[in-house]
PDB file of C-alpha atoms in Angstrom:
ATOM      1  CA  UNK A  22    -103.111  92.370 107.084  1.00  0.00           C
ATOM      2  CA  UNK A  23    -104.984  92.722 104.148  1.00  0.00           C
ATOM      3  CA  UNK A  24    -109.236  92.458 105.170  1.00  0.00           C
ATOM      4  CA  UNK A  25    -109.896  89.810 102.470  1.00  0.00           C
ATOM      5  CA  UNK A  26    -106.457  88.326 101.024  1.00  0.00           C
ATOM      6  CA  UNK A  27    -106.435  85.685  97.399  1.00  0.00           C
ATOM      7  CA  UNK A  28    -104.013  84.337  95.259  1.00  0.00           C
ATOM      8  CA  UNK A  29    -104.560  86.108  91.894  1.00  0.00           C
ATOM      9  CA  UNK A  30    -103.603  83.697  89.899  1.00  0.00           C
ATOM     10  CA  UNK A  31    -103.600  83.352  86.748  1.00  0.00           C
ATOM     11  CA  UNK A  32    -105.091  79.831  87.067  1.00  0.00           C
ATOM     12  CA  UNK A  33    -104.803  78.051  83.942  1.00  0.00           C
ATOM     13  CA  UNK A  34    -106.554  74.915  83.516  1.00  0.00           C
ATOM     14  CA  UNK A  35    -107.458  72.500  81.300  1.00  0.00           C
ATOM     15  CA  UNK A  36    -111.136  71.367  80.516  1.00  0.00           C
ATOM     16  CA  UNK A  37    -112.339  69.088  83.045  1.00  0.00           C
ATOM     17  CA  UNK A  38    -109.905  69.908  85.176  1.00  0.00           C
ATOM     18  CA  UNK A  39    -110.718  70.076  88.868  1.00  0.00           C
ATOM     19  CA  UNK A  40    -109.174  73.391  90.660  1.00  0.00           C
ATOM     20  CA  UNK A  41    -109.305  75.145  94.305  1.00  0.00           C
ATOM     21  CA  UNK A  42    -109.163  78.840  95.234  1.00  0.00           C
ATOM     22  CA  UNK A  43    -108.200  79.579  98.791  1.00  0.00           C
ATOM     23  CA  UNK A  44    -108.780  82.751 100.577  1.00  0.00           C
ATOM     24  CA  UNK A  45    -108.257  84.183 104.023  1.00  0.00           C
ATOM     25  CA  UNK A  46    -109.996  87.044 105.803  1.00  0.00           C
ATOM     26  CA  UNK A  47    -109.151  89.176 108.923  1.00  0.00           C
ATOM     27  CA  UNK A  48    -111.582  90.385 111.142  1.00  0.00           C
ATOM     28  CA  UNK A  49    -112.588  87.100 113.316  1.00  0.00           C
ATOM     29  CA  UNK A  50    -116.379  88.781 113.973  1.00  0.00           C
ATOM     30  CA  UNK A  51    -117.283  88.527 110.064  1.00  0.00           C
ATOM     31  CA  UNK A  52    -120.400  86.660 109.189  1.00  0.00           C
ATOM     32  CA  UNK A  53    -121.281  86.630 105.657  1.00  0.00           C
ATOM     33  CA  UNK A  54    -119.211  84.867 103.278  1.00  0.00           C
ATOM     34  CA  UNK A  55    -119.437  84.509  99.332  1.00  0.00           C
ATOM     35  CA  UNK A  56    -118.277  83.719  96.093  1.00  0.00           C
ATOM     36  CA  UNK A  57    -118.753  85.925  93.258  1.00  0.00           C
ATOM     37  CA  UNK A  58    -117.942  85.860  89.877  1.00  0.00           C
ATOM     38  CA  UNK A  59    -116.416  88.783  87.555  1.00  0.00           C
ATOM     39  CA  UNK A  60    -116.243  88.629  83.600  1.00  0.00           C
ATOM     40  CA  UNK A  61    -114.320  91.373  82.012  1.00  0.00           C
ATOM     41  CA  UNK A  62    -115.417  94.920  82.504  1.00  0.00           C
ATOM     42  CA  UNK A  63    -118.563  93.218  83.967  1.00  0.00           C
ATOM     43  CA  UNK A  64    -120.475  93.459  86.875  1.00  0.00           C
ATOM     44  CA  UNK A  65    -119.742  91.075  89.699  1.00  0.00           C
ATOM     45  CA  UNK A  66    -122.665  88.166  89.855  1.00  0.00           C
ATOM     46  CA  UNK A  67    -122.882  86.044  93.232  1.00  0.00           C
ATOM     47  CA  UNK A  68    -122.059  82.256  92.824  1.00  0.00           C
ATOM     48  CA  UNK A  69    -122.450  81.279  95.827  1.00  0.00           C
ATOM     49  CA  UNK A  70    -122.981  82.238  99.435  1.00  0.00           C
ATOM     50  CA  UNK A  71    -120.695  80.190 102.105  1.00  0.00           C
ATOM     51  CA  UNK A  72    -122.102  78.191 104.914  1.00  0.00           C
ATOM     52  CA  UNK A  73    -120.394  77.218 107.961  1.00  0.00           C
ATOM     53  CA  UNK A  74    -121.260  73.322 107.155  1.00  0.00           C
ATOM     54  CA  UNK A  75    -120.097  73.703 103.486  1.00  0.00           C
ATOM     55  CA  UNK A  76    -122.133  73.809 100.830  1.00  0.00           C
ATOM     56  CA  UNK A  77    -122.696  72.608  97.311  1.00  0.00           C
ATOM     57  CA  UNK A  78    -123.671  74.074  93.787  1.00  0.00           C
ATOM     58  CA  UNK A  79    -123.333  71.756  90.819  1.00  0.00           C
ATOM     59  CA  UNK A  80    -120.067  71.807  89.863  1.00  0.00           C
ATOM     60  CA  UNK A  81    -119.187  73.891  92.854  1.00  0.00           C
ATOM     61  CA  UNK A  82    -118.232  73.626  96.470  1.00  0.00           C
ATOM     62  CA  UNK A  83    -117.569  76.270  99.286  1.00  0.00           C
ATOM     63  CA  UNK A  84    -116.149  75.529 102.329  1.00  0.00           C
ATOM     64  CA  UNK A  85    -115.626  77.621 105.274  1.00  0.00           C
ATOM     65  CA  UNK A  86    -112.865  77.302 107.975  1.00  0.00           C
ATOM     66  CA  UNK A  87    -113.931  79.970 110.899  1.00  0.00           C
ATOM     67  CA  UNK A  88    -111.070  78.903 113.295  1.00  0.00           C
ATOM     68  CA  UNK A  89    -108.093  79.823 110.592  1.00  0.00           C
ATOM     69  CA  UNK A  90    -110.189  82.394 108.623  1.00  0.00           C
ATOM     70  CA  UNK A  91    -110.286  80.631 105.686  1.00  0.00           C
ATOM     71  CA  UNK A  92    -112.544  79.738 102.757  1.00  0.00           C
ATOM     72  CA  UNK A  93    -112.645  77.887  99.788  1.00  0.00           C
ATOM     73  CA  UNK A  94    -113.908  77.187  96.285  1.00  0.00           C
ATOM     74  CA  UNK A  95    -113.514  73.894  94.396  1.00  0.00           C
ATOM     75  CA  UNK A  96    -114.776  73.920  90.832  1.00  0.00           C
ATOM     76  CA  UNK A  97    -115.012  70.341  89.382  1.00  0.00           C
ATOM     77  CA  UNK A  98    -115.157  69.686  85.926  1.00  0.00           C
ATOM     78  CA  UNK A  99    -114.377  73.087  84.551  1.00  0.00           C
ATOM     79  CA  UNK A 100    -116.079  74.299  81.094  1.00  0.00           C
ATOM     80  CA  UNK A 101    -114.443  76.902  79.012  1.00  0.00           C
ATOM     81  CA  UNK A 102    -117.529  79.215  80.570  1.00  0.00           C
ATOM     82  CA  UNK A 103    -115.625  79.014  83.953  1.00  0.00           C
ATOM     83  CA  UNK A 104    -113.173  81.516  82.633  1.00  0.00           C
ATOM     84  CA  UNK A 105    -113.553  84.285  84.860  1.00  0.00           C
ATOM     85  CA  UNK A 106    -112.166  86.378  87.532  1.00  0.00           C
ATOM     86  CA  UNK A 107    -113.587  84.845  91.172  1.00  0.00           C
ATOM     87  CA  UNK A 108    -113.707  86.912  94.379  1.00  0.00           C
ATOM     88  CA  UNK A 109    -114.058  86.776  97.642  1.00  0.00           C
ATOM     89  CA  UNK A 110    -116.779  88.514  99.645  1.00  0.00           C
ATOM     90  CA  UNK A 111    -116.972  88.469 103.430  1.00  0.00           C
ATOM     91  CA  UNK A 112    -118.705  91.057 105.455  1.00  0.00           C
ATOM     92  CA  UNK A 113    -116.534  93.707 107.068  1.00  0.00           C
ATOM     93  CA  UNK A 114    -117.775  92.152 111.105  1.00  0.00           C
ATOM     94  CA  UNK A 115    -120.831  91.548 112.716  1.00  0.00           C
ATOM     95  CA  UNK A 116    -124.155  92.547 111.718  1.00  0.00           C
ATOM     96  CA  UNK A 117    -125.404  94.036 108.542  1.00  0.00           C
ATOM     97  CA  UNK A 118    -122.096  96.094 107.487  1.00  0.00           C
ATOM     98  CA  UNK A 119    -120.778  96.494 104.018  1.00  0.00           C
ATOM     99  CA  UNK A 120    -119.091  93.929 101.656  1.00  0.00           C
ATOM    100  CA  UNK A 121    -115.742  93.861 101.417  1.00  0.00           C
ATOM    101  CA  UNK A 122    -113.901  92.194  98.670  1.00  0.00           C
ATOM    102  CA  UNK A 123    -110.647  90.533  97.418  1.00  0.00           C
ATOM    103  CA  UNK A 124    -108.661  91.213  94.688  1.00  0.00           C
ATOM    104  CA  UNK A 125    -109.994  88.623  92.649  1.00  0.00           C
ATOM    105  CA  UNK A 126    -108.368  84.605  91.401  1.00  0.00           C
ATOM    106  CA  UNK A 127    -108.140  84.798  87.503  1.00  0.00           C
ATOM    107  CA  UNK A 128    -109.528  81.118  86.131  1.00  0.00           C
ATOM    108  CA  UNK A 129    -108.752  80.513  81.999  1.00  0.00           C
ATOM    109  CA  UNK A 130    -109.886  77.325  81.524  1.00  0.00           C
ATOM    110  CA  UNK A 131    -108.024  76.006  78.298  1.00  0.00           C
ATOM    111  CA  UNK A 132    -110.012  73.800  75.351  1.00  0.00           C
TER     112      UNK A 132
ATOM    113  CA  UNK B   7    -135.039  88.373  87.393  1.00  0.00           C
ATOM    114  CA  UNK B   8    -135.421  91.507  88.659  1.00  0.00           C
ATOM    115  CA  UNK B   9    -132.302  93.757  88.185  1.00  0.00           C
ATOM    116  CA  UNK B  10    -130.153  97.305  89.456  1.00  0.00           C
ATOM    117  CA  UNK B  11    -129.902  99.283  86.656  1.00  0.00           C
ATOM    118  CA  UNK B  12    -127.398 102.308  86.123  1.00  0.00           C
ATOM    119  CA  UNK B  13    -126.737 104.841  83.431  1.00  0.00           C
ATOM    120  CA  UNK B  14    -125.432 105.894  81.736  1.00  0.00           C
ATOM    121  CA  UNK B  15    -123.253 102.801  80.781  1.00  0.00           C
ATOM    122  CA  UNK B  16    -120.076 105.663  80.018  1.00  0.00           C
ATOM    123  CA  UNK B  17    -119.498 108.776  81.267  1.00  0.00           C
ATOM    124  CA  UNK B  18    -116.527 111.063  79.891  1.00  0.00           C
ATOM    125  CA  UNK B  19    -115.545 114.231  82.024  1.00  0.00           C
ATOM    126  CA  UNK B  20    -112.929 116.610  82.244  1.00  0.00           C
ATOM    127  CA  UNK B  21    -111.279 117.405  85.698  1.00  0.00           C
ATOM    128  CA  UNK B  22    -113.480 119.543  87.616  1.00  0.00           C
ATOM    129  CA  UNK B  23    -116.966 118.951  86.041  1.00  0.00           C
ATOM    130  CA  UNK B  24    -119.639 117.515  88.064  1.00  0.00           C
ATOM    131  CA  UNK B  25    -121.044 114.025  87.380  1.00  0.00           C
ATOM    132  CA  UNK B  26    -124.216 112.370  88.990  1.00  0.00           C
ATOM    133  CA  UNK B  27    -124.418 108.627  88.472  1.00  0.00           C
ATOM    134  CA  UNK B  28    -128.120 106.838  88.611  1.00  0.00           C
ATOM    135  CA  UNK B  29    -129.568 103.816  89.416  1.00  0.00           C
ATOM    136  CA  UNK B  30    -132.816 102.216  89.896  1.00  0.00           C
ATOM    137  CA  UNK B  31    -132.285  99.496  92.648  1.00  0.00           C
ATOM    138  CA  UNK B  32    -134.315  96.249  92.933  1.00  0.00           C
ATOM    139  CA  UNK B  33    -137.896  97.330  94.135  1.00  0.00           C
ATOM    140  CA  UNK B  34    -138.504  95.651  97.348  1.00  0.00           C
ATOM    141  CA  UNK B  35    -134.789  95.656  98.517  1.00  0.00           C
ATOM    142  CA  UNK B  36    -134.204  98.016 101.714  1.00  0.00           C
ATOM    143  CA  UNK B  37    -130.519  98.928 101.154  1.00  0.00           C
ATOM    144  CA  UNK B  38    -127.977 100.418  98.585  1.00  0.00           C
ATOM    145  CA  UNK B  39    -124.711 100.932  97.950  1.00  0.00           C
ATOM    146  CA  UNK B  40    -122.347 102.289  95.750  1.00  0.00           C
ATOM    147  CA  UNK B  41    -118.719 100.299  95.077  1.00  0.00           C
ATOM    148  CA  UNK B  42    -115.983 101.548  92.375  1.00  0.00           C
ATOM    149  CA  UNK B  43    -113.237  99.613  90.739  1.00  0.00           C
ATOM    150  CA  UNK B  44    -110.807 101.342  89.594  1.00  0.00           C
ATOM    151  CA  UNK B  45    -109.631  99.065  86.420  1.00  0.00           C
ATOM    152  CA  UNK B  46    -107.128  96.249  87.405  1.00  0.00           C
ATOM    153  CA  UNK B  47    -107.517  96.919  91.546  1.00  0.00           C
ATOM    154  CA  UNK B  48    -110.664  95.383  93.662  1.00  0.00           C
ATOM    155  CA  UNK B  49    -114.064  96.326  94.149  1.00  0.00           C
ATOM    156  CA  UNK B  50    -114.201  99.036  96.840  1.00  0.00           C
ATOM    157  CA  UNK B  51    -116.963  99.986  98.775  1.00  0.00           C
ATOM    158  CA  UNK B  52    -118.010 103.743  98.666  1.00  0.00           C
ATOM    159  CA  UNK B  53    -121.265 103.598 101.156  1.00  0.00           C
ATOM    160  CA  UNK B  54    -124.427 102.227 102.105  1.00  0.00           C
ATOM    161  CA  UNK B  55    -127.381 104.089 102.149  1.00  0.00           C
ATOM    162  CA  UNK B  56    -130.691 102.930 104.655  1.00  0.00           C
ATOM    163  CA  UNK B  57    -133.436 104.792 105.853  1.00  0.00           C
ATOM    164  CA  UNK B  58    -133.145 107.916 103.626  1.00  0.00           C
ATOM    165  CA  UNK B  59    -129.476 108.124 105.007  1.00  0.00           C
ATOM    166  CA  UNK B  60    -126.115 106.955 104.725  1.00  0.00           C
ATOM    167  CA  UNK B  61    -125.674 104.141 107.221  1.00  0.00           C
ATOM    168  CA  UNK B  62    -121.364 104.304 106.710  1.00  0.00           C
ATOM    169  CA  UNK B  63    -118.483 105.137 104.239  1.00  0.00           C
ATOM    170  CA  UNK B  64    -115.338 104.732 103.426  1.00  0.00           C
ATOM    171  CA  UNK B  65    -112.560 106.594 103.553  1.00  0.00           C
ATOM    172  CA  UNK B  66    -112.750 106.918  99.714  1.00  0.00           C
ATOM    173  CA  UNK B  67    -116.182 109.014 100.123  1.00  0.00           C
ATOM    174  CA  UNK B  68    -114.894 112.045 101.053  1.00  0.00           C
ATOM    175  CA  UNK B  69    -116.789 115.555 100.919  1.00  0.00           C
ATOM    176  CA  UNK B  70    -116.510 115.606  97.013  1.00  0.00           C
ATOM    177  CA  UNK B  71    -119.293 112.430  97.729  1.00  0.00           C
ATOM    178  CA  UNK B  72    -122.822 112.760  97.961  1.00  0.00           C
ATOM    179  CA  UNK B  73    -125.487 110.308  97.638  1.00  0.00           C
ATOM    180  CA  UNK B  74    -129.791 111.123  97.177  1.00  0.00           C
ATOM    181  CA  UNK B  75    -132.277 109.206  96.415  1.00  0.00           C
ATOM    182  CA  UNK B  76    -134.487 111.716  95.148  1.00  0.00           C
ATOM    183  CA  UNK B  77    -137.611 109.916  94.877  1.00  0.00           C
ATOM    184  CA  UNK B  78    -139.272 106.173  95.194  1.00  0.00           C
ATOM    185  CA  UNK B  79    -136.579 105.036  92.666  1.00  0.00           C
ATOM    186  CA  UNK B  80    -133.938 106.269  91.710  1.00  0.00           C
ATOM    187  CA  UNK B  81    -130.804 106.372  93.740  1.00  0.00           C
ATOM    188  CA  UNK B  82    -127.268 108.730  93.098  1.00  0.00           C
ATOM    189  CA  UNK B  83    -124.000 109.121  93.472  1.00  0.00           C
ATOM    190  CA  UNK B  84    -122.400 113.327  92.414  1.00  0.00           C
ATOM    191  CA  UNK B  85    -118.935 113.729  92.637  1.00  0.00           C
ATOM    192  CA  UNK B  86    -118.489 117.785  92.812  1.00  0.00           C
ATOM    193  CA  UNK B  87    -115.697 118.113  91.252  1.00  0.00           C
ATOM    194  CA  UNK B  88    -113.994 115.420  89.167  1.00  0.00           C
ATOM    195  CA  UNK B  89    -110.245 114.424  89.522  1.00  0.00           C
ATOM    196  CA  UNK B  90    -108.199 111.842  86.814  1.00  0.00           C
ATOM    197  CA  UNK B  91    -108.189 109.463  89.787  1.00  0.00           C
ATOM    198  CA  UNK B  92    -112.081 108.940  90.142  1.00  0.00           C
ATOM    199  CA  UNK B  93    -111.895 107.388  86.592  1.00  0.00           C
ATOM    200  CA  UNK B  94    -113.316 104.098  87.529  1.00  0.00           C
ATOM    201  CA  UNK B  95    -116.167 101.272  87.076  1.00  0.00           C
ATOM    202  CA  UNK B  96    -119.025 102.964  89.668  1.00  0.00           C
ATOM    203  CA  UNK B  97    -120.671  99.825  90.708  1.00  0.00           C
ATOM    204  CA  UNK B  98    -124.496 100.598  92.254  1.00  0.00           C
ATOM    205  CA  UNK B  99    -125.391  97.198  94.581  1.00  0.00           C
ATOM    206  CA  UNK B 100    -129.191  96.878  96.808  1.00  0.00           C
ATOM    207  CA  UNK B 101    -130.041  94.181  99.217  1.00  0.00           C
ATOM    208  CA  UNK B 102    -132.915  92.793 101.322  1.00  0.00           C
ATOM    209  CA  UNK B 103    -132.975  92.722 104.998  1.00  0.00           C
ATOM    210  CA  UNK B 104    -131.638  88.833 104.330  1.00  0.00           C
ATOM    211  CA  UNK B 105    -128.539  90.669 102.648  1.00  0.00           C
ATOM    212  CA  UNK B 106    -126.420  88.488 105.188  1.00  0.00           C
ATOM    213  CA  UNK B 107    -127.330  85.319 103.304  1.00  0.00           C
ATOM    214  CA  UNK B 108    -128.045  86.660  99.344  1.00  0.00           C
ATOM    215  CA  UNK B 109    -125.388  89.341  99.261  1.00  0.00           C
ATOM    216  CA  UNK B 110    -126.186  92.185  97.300  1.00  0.00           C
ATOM    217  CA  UNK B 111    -126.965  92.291  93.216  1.00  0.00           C
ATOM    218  CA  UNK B 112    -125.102  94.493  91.613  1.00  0.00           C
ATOM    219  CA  UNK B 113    -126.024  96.921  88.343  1.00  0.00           C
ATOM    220  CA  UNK B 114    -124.042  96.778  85.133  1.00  0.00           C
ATOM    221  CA  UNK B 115    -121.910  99.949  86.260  1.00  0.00           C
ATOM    222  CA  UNK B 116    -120.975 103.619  84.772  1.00  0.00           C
ATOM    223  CA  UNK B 117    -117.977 103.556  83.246  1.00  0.00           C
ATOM    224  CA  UNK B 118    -116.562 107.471  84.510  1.00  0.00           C
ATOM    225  CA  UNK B 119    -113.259 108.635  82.419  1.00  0.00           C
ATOM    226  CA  UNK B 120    -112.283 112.067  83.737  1.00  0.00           C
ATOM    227  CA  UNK B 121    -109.759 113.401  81.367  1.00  0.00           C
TER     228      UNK B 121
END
């Protein structure tokens, strides 16, 4: 199994659409989950770090699901600026160890 | 905001040169890393660097690796001797010690092309 696993899309969606990206990770002793964000040929930027409670950004809400390995990202409203390639981040297990992240979820959002 | 910075932006090489990528890491931040992409696959990570060492690697950082931080600053990644398939996006990253929560910030990246 795959360490961080997500649907690559392509999502398209119209403005104002509301859409969800799903992901699933496999080592049961990571801690640190995130959301970034990748333009083309560009850097990835974080969006959002995920809390075991949930948590909430604007537009944007991360959820976490420890028991099934799971987390998710739920853009409301999308803007054309959404477009963007989102990934998954989770630490590789416990403690301070490196990043490891998905392939990426390609969101066009459509005018 | 305080930023990574690499260069150069692009690097063209042929096969068997040597290349040394730089970066300047956030000031205060403790660790660094260095993460490719090879273009269309994910974000791999190379190694993290702590202490004036490397703290762990990946398989991908074999001996043709090295990383330095030569002074207060500046931190690198040489490959010895280039192959077509380390044409990539070289990512440099740095955290705090609170890297569990912010994650890491990343630089703009080197664009290598090893022909």
């Amino acid at each position: 199994r795959k360490e961080v696993e997500q649907d690559p899309g392509p999502f398209n969606v119209p403005e104002g659409a509301t859409v969800a990206f799903n992901c699933t990770y496999s080592n049961s002793a990571s801690q640190s989950f995130f959301w970034y964000r990748q333009d083309c040929r560009k850097e990835p930027k974080l969006l959002m770090s995920v809390y075991s409670s949930g948590n909430e950004d604007g537009r944007f809400t991360a959820q976490l699901n420890r028991a099934s390995q799971y987390i998710s990202l739920l853009i409301r409203d999308s803007k054309l600026s959404d477009s963007a390639t989102y990934l998954c981040v989770v630490n590789r297990r416990s403690g301070n160890t490196p990043l490891v992240f998905g392939k990426g979820t390609r969101l066009s959002v459509i005018a | 905001e305080p930023e990574v910075t690499q260069t150069p932006s692009h690097q063209v090489t042929q096969m068997g040169q040597e290349v040394i990528l730089r970066c300047v890491p956030i000031s205060n931040h403790l660790y660094f890393y260095w993460y490719r992409q090879i273009l269309g696959q994910k974000v791999e990570f190379l190694v993290s660097f702590y202490n004036n060492e490397i703290s762990e690697k990946s398989e991908i950082f074999d001996d043709q690796f090295s990383v330095e931080r030569p002074d207060g600053s500046n931190f690198t990644l040489k490959i010895r001797s280039t192959k077509l398939e380390d044409s990539a996006m070289y990512f440099c990253a740095s955290s705090s010690d609170r890297a569990l929560n912010y994650g890491y910030t990343f630089g703009s990246g080197t664009r290598l092309t090893v022909v």
